mmCIF file of C-alpha atoms and ligand atoms in Angstrom:
data_model
loop_
_atom_site.group_PDB
_atom_site.id
_atom_site.type_symbol
_atom_site.label_atom_id
_atom_site.label_comp_id
_atom_site.label_asym_id
_atom_site.label_seq_id
_atom_site.Cartn_x
_atom_site.Cartn_y
_atom_site.Cartn_z
ATOM 1 C CA MET A 1 -54.772 -1.580 -53.069
ATOM 2 C CA ALA A 2 -51.315 -2.664 -53.713
ATOM 3 C CA VAL A 3 -49.976 -6.302 -54.504
ATOM 4 C CA VAL A 4 -47.349 -7.333 -52.083
ATOM 5 C CA ASN A 5 -45.233 -10.380 -53.104
ATOM 6 C CA LYS A 6 -43.915 -11.145 -49.299
ATOM 7 C CA ILE A 7 -43.614 -9.704 -46.065
ATOM 8 C CA ILE A 8 -40.340 -10.869 -44.254
ATOM 9 C CA PRO A 9 -41.202 -9.817 -40.441
ATOM 10 C CA PHE A 10 -37.668 -9.009 -39.431
ATOM 11 C CA SER A 11 -34.684 -8.288 -41.247
ATOM 12 C CA CYS A 12 -31.238 -6.944 -40.226
ATOM 13 C CA VAL A 13 -29.609 -6.320 -43.328
ATOM 14 C CA ASP A 14 -32.346 -4.020 -45.023
ATOM 15 C CA GLY A 15 -31.440 -0.750 -43.273
ATOM 16 C CA PRO A 16 -30.465 -0.247 -39.829
ATOM 17 C CA GLY A 17 -31.630 -2.298 -37.046
ATOM 18 C CA ASN A 18 -34.492 -4.809 -37.050
ATOM 19 C CA ARG A 19 -36.763 -3.784 -39.862
ATOM 20 C CA MET A 20 -39.778 -5.370 -41.291
ATOM 21 C CA VAL A 21 -39.547 -5.460 -45.321
ATOM 22 C CA ILE A 22 -42.184 -5.487 -47.590
ATOM 23 C CA PHE A 23 -41.694 -6.544 -51.296
ATOM 24 C CA PHE A 24 -44.316 -5.249 -53.862
ATOM 25 C CA GLN A 25 -45.198 -6.695 -56.793
ATOM 26 C CA GLY A 26 -43.904 -5.481 -60.366
ATOM 27 C CA CYS A 27 -41.128 -3.684 -61.636
ATOM 28 C CA ASN A 28 -40.033 -1.351 -64.258
ATOM 29 C CA PHE A 29 -36.469 -2.882 -64.981
ATOM 30 C CA SER A 30 -35.809 -6.459 -65.860
ATOM 31 C CA CYS A 31 -32.521 -7.193 -64.537
ATOM 32 C CA THR A 32 -30.878 -10.025 -66.217
ATOM 33 C CA TYR A 33 -29.102 -10.973 -62.650
ATOM 34 C CA CYS A 34 -32.497 -10.537 -60.460
ATOM 35 C CA HIS A 35 -32.353 -12.819 -57.853
ATOM 36 C CA ASN A 36 -36.225 -12.859 -57.352
ATOM 37 C CA PRO A 37 -37.729 -12.406 -61.318
ATOM 38 C CA GLU A 38 -41.074 -13.676 -59.901
ATOM 39 C CA THR A 39 -41.452 -10.195 -58.754
ATOM 40 C CA ILE A 40 -41.071 -8.246 -61.959
ATOM 41 C CA ASN A 41 -44.768 -8.781 -63.294
ATOM 42 C CA LYS A 42 -47.980 -9.185 -62.264
ATOM 43 C CA CYS A 43 -50.171 -12.337 -62.620
ATOM 44 C CA ASN A 44 -52.111 -12.012 -65.895
ATOM 45 C CA ASN A 45 -54.159 -15.335 -64.561
ATOM 46 C CA CYS A 46 -53.084 -17.507 -67.338
ATOM 47 C CA GLY A 47 -53.512 -20.282 -65.071
ATOM 48 C CA GLU A 48 -50.239 -22.355 -66.165
ATOM 49 C CA CYS A 49 -49.039 -22.702 -62.620
ATOM 50 C CA VAL A 50 -52.279 -24.250 -61.408
ATOM 51 C CA LYS A 51 -52.191 -27.885 -62.939
ATOM 52 C CA GLY A 52 -48.547 -28.245 -61.768
ATOM 53 C CA CYS A 53 -49.326 -27.386 -57.979
ATOM 54 C CA PRO A 54 -48.786 -30.499 -56.048
ATOM 55 C CA SER A 55 -50.795 -29.731 -53.088
ATOM 56 C CA GLY A 56 -54.031 -28.007 -54.243
ATOM 57 C CA ALA A 57 -52.786 -24.520 -53.206
ATOM 58 C CA LEU A 58 -53.832 -22.868 -56.341
ATOM 59 C CA LYS A 59 -57.131 -22.907 -58.227
ATOM 60 C CA MET A 60 -58.798 -21.134 -60.949
ATOM 61 C CA ALA A 61 -62.148 -19.338 -59.886
ATOM 62 C CA SER A 62 -63.974 -16.957 -62.150
ATOM 63 C CA GLY A 63 -60.982 -16.805 -64.567
ATOM 64 C CA LYS A 64 -58.601 -15.853 -61.691
ATOM 65 C CA VAL A 65 -55.787 -17.500 -59.692
ATOM 66 C CA SER A 66 -56.655 -18.214 -56.274
ATOM 67 C CA TYR A 67 -53.661 -19.124 -53.524
ATOM 68 C CA ASP A 68 -54.454 -20.904 -50.171
ATOM 69 C CA LYS A 69 -51.363 -20.178 -47.987
ATOM 70 C CA GLU A 70 -52.275 -23.076 -45.573
ATOM 71 C CA GLU A 71 -52.169 -25.708 -48.345
ATOM 72 C CA CYS A 72 -48.788 -24.634 -49.746
ATOM 73 C CA ILE A 73 -45.920 -26.691 -49.142
ATOM 74 C CA ASP A 74 -43.359 -23.836 -50.629
ATOM 75 C CA CYS A 75 -42.125 -26.036 -53.520
ATOM 76 C CA ASP A 76 -42.000 -23.228 -56.094
ATOM 77 C CA ARG A 77 -42.983 -25.274 -59.055
ATOM 78 C CA CYS A 78 -45.259 -22.438 -59.909
ATOM 79 C CA ILE A 79 -42.770 -19.620 -59.816
ATOM 80 C CA LYS A 80 -40.598 -22.107 -62.112
ATOM 81 C CA VAL A 81 -43.138 -22.542 -64.579
ATOM 82 C CA CYS A 82 -44.502 -18.947 -64.794
ATOM 83 C CA LYS A 83 -43.216 -17.492 -68.280
ATOM 84 C CA ASN A 84 -44.594 -14.297 -67.122
ATOM 85 C CA LEU A 85 -41.777 -13.586 -64.368
ATOM 86 C CA SER A 86 -44.730 -13.343 -61.883
ATOM 87 C CA SER A 87 -46.121 -15.452 -58.983
ATOM 88 C CA PRO A 88 -49.466 -16.627 -58.035
ATOM 89 C CA LYS A 89 -48.560 -16.285 -54.318
ATOM 90 C CA THR A 90 -49.112 -12.614 -53.899
ATOM 91 C CA LYS A 91 -51.812 -10.624 -51.779
ATOM 92 C CA ASP A 92 -53.635 -7.451 -52.635
ATOM 93 C CA TYR A 93 -53.365 -5.402 -49.266
ATOM 94 C CA SER A 94 -55.188 -2.023 -48.412
ATOM 95 C CA VAL A 95 -53.425 0.318 -46.516
ATOM 96 C CA ILE A 96 -55.217 -0.557 -43.263
ATOM 97 C CA GLU A 97 -54.834 -4.242 -43.852
ATOM 98 C CA LEU A 98 -50.687 -3.651 -44.175
ATOM 99 C CA LEU A 99 -50.943 -1.401 -41.272
ATOM 100 C CA GLU A 100 -52.366 -4.318 -39.183
ATOM 101 C CA GLU A 101 -49.549 -6.557 -40.203
ATOM 102 C CA ILE A 102 -47.138 -3.795 -39.140
ATOM 103 C CA LYS A 103 -48.610 -3.014 -35.603
ATOM 104 C CA LYS A 104 -48.357 -7.101 -35.281
ATOM 105 C CA CYS A 105 -44.540 -6.532 -35.319
ATOM 106 C CA ARG A 106 -44.239 -3.092 -33.954
ATOM 107 C CA PRO A 107 -43.109 -3.848 -30.452
ATOM 108 C CA PHE A 108 -39.704 -5.812 -32.291
ATOM 109 C CA ILE A 109 -38.780 -3.638 -35.152
ATOM 110 C CA ASN A 110 -36.959 -0.104 -35.483
ATOM 111 C CA GLY A 111 -38.753 0.549 -38.985
ATOM 112 C CA ILE A 112 -39.918 -0.797 -42.464
ATOM 113 C CA THR A 113 -38.339 -0.908 -45.515
ATOM 114 C CA VAL A 114 -40.366 -1.334 -48.745
ATOM 115 C CA SER A 115 -38.960 -3.076 -51.379
ATOM 116 C CA GLY A 116 -39.771 -5.226 -54.627
ATOM 117 C CA GLY A 117 -39.996 -5.379 -57.580
ATOM 118 C CA GLU A 118 -40.190 -1.677 -57.739
ATOM 119 C CA CYS A 119 -42.021 -0.224 -54.501
ATOM 120 C CA THR A 120 -42.170 3.183 -55.851
ATOM 121 C CA LEU A 121 -44.889 2.033 -58.754
ATOM 122 C CA ASN A 122 -47.155 2.385 -55.624
ATOM 123 C CA LYS A 123 -46.244 5.957 -54.681
ATOM 124 C CA GLU A 124 -49.658 7.028 -53.793
ATOM 125 C CA PHE A 125 -50.107 3.987 -51.792
ATOM 126 C CA LEU A 126 -46.672 4.378 -49.965
ATOM 127 C CA VAL A 127 -47.434 8.053 -49.025
ATOM 128 C CA GLU A 128 -50.576 7.074 -47.330
ATOM 129 C CA LEU A 129 -49.056 3.784 -45.518
ATOM 130 C CA PHE A 130 -45.956 5.907 -44.606
ATOM 131 C CA LYS A 131 -48.205 9.073 -42.972
ATOM 132 C CA LYS A 132 -49.832 6.108 -40.559
ATOM 133 C CA VAL A 133 -46.801 4.264 -39.894
ATOM 134 C CA LYS A 134 -44.814 7.243 -38.772
ATOM 135 C CA ASP A 135 -47.328 8.111 -36.153
ATOM 136 C CA LEU A 136 -46.018 4.399 -34.803
ATOM 137 C CA GLY A 137 -42.718 5.876 -34.372
ATOM 138 C CA LEU A 138 -41.260 3.626 -37.030
ATOM 139 C CA THR A 139 -38.397 4.682 -39.422
ATOM 140 C CA LEU A 140 -39.403 4.400 -42.928
ATOM 141 C CA PHE A 141 -36.965 3.346 -45.760
ATOM 142 C CA VAL A 142 -37.416 2.868 -49.312
ATOM 143 C CA ASP A 143 -35.349 0.419 -51.529
ATOM 144 C CA THR A 144 -35.617 1.396 -55.102
ATOM 145 C CA ASN A 145 -33.989 1.250 -58.615
ATOM 146 C CA GLY A 146 -34.315 4.743 -58.970
ATOM 147 C CA ASN A 147 -36.570 4.359 -61.985
ATOM 148 C CA ILE A 148 -39.122 7.074 -61.221
ATOM 149 C CA ASP A 149 -38.504 10.835 -60.992
ATOM 150 C CA LEU A 150 -38.353 11.319 -57.257
ATOM 151 C CA GLU A 151 -37.860 15.204 -57.800
ATOM 152 C CA LYS A 152 -41.377 15.180 -59.291
ATOM 153 C CA ASN A 153 -42.739 12.781 -56.215
ATOM 154 C CA LYS A 154 -41.712 15.347 -53.381
ATOM 155 C CA ASP A 155 -44.549 13.855 -51.035
ATOM 156 C CA LEU A 156 -42.691 10.439 -51.232
ATOM 157 C CA VAL A 157 -39.432 12.093 -50.535
ATOM 158 C CA ASP A 158 -40.309 14.243 -47.888
ATOM 159 C CA ILE A 159 -42.029 11.588 -45.953
ATOM 160 C CA THR A 160 -39.101 9.029 -46.227
ATOM 161 C CA ASP A 161 -36.169 8.834 -43.695
ATOM 162 C CA LYS A 162 -33.793 7.093 -46.039
ATOM 163 C CA PHE A 163 -33.609 5.619 -49.480
ATOM 164 C CA MET A 164 -31.264 2.575 -50.725
ATOM 165 C CA LEU A 165 -30.833 3.336 -54.367
ATOM 166 C CA ASP A 166 -29.073 0.655 -57.292
ATOM 167 C CA ILE A 167 -26.918 2.234 -59.770
ATOM 168 C CA LYS A 168 -26.828 -0.798 -62.098
ATOM 169 C CA SER A 169 -24.139 0.613 -64.588
ATOM 170 C CA ILE A 170 -23.224 4.307 -65.417
ATOM 171 C CA ASP A 171 -23.082 3.477 -69.189
ATOM 172 C CA GLU A 172 -26.283 4.239 -70.754
ATOM 173 C CA GLU A 173 -25.942 1.072 -73.239
ATOM 174 C CA GLU A 174 -24.849 -1.238 -70.817
ATOM 175 C CA ASN A 175 -27.853 -0.068 -68.574
ATOM 176 C CA ILE A 176 -30.175 -0.869 -71.251
ATOM 177 C CA THR A 177 -28.791 -4.343 -71.702
ATOM 178 C CA LEU A 178 -28.794 -5.233 -68.289
ATOM 179 C CA THR A 179 -32.044 -3.753 -67.433
ATOM 180 C CA GLY A 180 -33.964 -3.117 -70.539
ATOM 181 C CA ALA A 181 -34.044 0.709 -69.586
ATOM 182 C CA SER A 182 -32.329 3.735 -69.276
ATOM 183 C CA ASN A 183 -30.043 5.030 -66.169
ATOM 184 C CA LYS A 184 -30.790 8.630 -66.648
ATOM 185 C CA LEU A 185 -33.437 8.600 -63.745
ATOM 186 C CA PRO A 186 -31.493 6.672 -61.230
ATOM 187 C CA ILE A 187 -28.539 9.038 -61.792
ATOM 188 C CA LYS A 188 -30.413 12.121 -61.642
ATOM 189 C CA ASN A 189 -32.060 10.617 -58.507
ATOM 190 C CA LEU A 190 -28.719 9.671 -56.921
ATOM 191 C CA LYS A 191 -27.550 13.282 -57.096
ATOM 192 C CA TYR A 192 -31.121 14.724 -56.011
ATOM 193 C CA LEU A 193 -31.228 12.300 -53.010
ATOM 194 C CA LEU A 194 -27.498 12.777 -51.936
ATOM 195 C CA ASP A 195 -28.097 16.522 -51.801
ATOM 196 C CA LEU A 196 -30.846 16.222 -49.678
ATOM 197 C CA ASN A 197 -28.908 13.736 -47.362
ATOM 198 C CA LYS A 198 -31.603 11.035 -47.967
ATOM 199 C CA ILE A 199 -29.651 8.108 -49.002
ATOM 200 C CA PHE A 200 -28.877 5.514 -46.517
ATOM 201 C CA GLU A 201 -26.643 3.420 -49.067
ATOM 202 C CA VAL A 202 -26.051 3.078 -52.732
ATOM 203 C CA ARG A 203 -25.406 -0.448 -54.358
ATOM 204 C CA THR A 204 -23.807 -1.547 -57.579
ATOM 205 C CA VAL A 205 -23.900 -5.405 -58.551
ATOM 206 C CA VAL A 206 -20.469 -6.387 -60.211
ATOM 207 C CA CYS A 207 -20.737 -8.841 -62.891
ATOM 208 C CA ASN A 208 -18.520 -10.581 -65.398
ATOM 209 C CA ASN A 209 -18.942 -8.893 -69.001
ATOM 210 C CA LEU A 210 -20.076 -5.453 -67.472
ATOM 211 C CA ASP A 211 -17.561 -2.642 -67.275
ATOM 212 C CA SER A 212 -17.783 -2.395 -63.473
ATOM 213 C CA PHE A 213 -14.876 -0.510 -62.937
ATOM 214 C CA LYS A 214 -16.142 2.367 -65.049
ATOM 215 C CA THR A 215 -19.383 2.036 -63.088
ATOM 216 C CA ILE A 216 -17.830 1.980 -59.329
ATOM 217 C CA ASP A 217 -15.033 4.845 -60.581
ATOM 218 C CA GLU A 218 -17.789 7.273 -61.617
ATOM 219 C CA THR A 219 -20.397 6.360 -58.886
ATOM 220 C CA SER A 220 -18.054 6.815 -56.282
ATOM 221 C CA LYS A 221 -16.865 10.142 -57.757
ATOM 222 C CA ILE A 222 -20.586 11.356 -57.453
ATOM 223 C CA ILE A 223 -21.318 9.851 -53.563
ATOM 224 C CA LYS A 224 -17.883 10.922 -52.297
ATOM 225 C CA ASP A 225 -18.106 10.657 -48.493
ATOM 226 C CA ARG A 226 -21.950 11.375 -48.219
ATOM 227 C CA CYS A 227 -23.194 8.000 -47.899
ATOM 228 C CA ARG A 228 -22.369 4.261 -47.547
ATOM 229 C CA TYR A 229 -21.575 2.252 -51.435
ATOM 230 C CA LYS A 230 -22.087 -1.139 -51.098
ATOM 231 C CA ILE A 231 -20.685 -3.277 -54.213
ATOM 232 C CA ILE A 232 -22.068 -6.728 -54.396
ATOM 233 C CA LYS A 233 -20.648 -9.545 -55.931
ATOM 234 C CA TYR A 234 -22.849 -11.394 -58.482
ATOM 235 C CA ARG A 235 -24.126 -14.668 -57.551
ATOM 236 C CA GLU A 236 -25.386 -16.815 -60.148
ATOM 237 C CA PHE A 237 -27.862 -18.636 -57.797
ATOM 238 C CA GLY A 238 -31.819 -17.942 -58.442
ATOM 239 C CA VAL A 239 -30.912 -16.203 -61.598
ATOM 240 C CA ARG A 240 -32.906 -16.621 -64.741
ATOM 241 C CA GLU A 241 -31.321 -18.539 -67.978
ATOM 242 C CA GLU A 242 -30.483 -15.496 -69.779
ATOM 243 C CA GLY A 243 -28.779 -13.863 -66.903
ATOM 244 C CA ILE A 244 -26.530 -17.015 -66.549
ATOM 245 C CA LYS A 245 -25.764 -16.588 -70.425
ATOM 246 C CA LEU A 246 -24.894 -13.128 -70.285
ATOM 247 C CA HIS A 247 -22.996 -13.237 -67.018
ATOM 248 C CA GLY A 248 -22.008 -16.912 -66.507
ATOM 249 C CA GLU A 249 -21.768 -18.949 -63.469
ATOM 250 C CA GLU A 250 -18.513 -17.614 -62.091
ATOM 251 C CA SER A 251 -18.417 -14.426 -59.240
ATOM 252 C CA PRO A 252 -16.030 -11.972 -59.710
ATOM 253 C CA SER A 253 -12.887 -12.579 -57.820
ATOM 254 C CA LEU A 254 -12.337 -11.274 -54.558
ATOM 255 C CA GLU A 255 -9.084 -9.589 -55.706
ATOM 256 C CA PHE A 256 -11.313 -7.760 -58.240
ATOM 257 C CA MET A 257 -13.693 -6.692 -55.976
ATOM 258 C CA GLU A 258 -11.042 -5.089 -53.376
ATOM 259 C CA LYS A 259 -9.588 -3.503 -56.423
ATOM 260 C CA LEU A 260 -13.029 -1.607 -57.050
ATOM 261 C CA LYS A 261 -13.283 -1.137 -53.269
ATOM 262 C CA ASP A 262 -9.938 0.651 -53.265
ATOM 263 C CA LYS A 263 -10.982 2.847 -56.292
ATOM 264 C CA ALA A 264 -14.089 3.838 -54.668
ATOM 265 C CA ILE A 265 -12.087 4.825 -51.193
ATOM 266 C CA SER A 266 -9.442 6.715 -53.429
ATOM 267 C CA ASN A 267 -12.338 8.778 -54.986
ATOM 268 C CA GLY A 268 -13.532 9.638 -51.301
ATOM 269 C CA CYS A 269 -16.138 7.263 -50.831
ATOM 270 C CA LEU A 270 -14.539 6.246 -47.498
ATOM 271 C CA ASP A 271 -17.481 4.026 -46.278
ATOM 272 C CA THR A 272 -17.476 1.381 -49.084
ATOM 273 C CA ILE A 273 -17.793 -2.216 -48.392
ATOM 274 C CA ILE A 274 -18.158 -5.324 -50.516
ATOM 275 C CA THR A 275 -20.323 -8.179 -49.740
HETATM 276 S S1 SF4 B 301 -48.590 -16.672 -61.786
HETATM 277 FE FE1 SF4 B 301 -47.821 -17.003 -63.890
HETATM 278 S S2 SF4 B 301 -48.326 -18.782 -64.590
HETATM 279 FE FE2 SF4 B 301 -49.439 -18.517 -62.955
HETATM 280 S S3 SF4 B 301 -51.370 -17.634 -63.645
HETATM 281 FE FE3 SF4 B 301 -50.083 -15.907 -62.873
HETATM 282 S S4 SF4 B 301 -49.011 -15.408 -64.947
HETATM 283 FE FE4 SF4 B 301 -49.912 -17.465 -65.171
HETATM 284 S S1 SF4 B 302 -45.094 -23.059 -54.150
HETATM 285 FE FE1 SF4 B 302 -46.586 -22.757 -55.959
HETATM 286 S S2 SF4 B 302 -46.653 -25.037 -56.674
HETATM 287 FE FE2 SF4 B 302 -45.947 -25.279 -54.635
HETATM 288 S S3 SF4 B 302 -47.576 -25.903 -53.245
HETATM 289 FE FE3 SF4 B 302 -47.108 -23.800 -53.186
HETATM 290 S S4 SF4 B 302 -48.503 -22.687 -54.635
HETATM 291 FE FE4 SF4 B 302 -48.217 -24.978 -55.152
#
């Protein structure tokens, strides 16, 4: 079984073509600028969110929170009240149950993208699911923070068509401040997957109060022309309080973003885009 935060049946921004995106619950990073911090931890059933639910969609039963999608009015009060960076609106899926959801969309999609949270924390589940989804003729993409050793998880790498990988910061200390964890594995995975031609795109979020120039400069030198580099402007919308304290409310200027793009291109990373 795996805990799923949500499923988007159709997306055209999570890999090539039209894709179903499955967001798994739980992450081994805790990024200050995360736009969906309610995916970081699994619910501990503390019950705090239940009393504030205006529609009766949440109930406590046998020490566990139960969620009724039909009753939910999507006000997100439960997510705002949760101090555990979690959500009561998750659902446990078996591989077969998730496969059934994918089959419903099969005629309209080119593939699936698994995301999160950090989807690779469910690696055995993913390998089992991917084997079955491959038989449907769909492509398999993994959106990851790179914080597991993929070289030691060859079965997942072999079956995945392409990865989308985040490089948060090339500087170890800065990465720890930003995510709570080291950047050693993401950088190791970047080199490993590039050598295998398994990366669709690498992404870096550019924030104020970070040495983004150094990260873009050094990351683009590693990538060269081997995949797309997407440089993403920080936006404060949805970011939790400590993130706004650290990065402010202002996004980096377009002029600075263009300067970063020019730097990456001058390092040979020709397919660089800013968003
Ligand atoms: S979602 Fe958060 S507040 Fe609600 S029960 Fe789970 S941990 Fe507690
Ligand atoms: S979003 Fe959460 S608090 Fe709002 S109705 Fe749905 S379950 Fe209840």
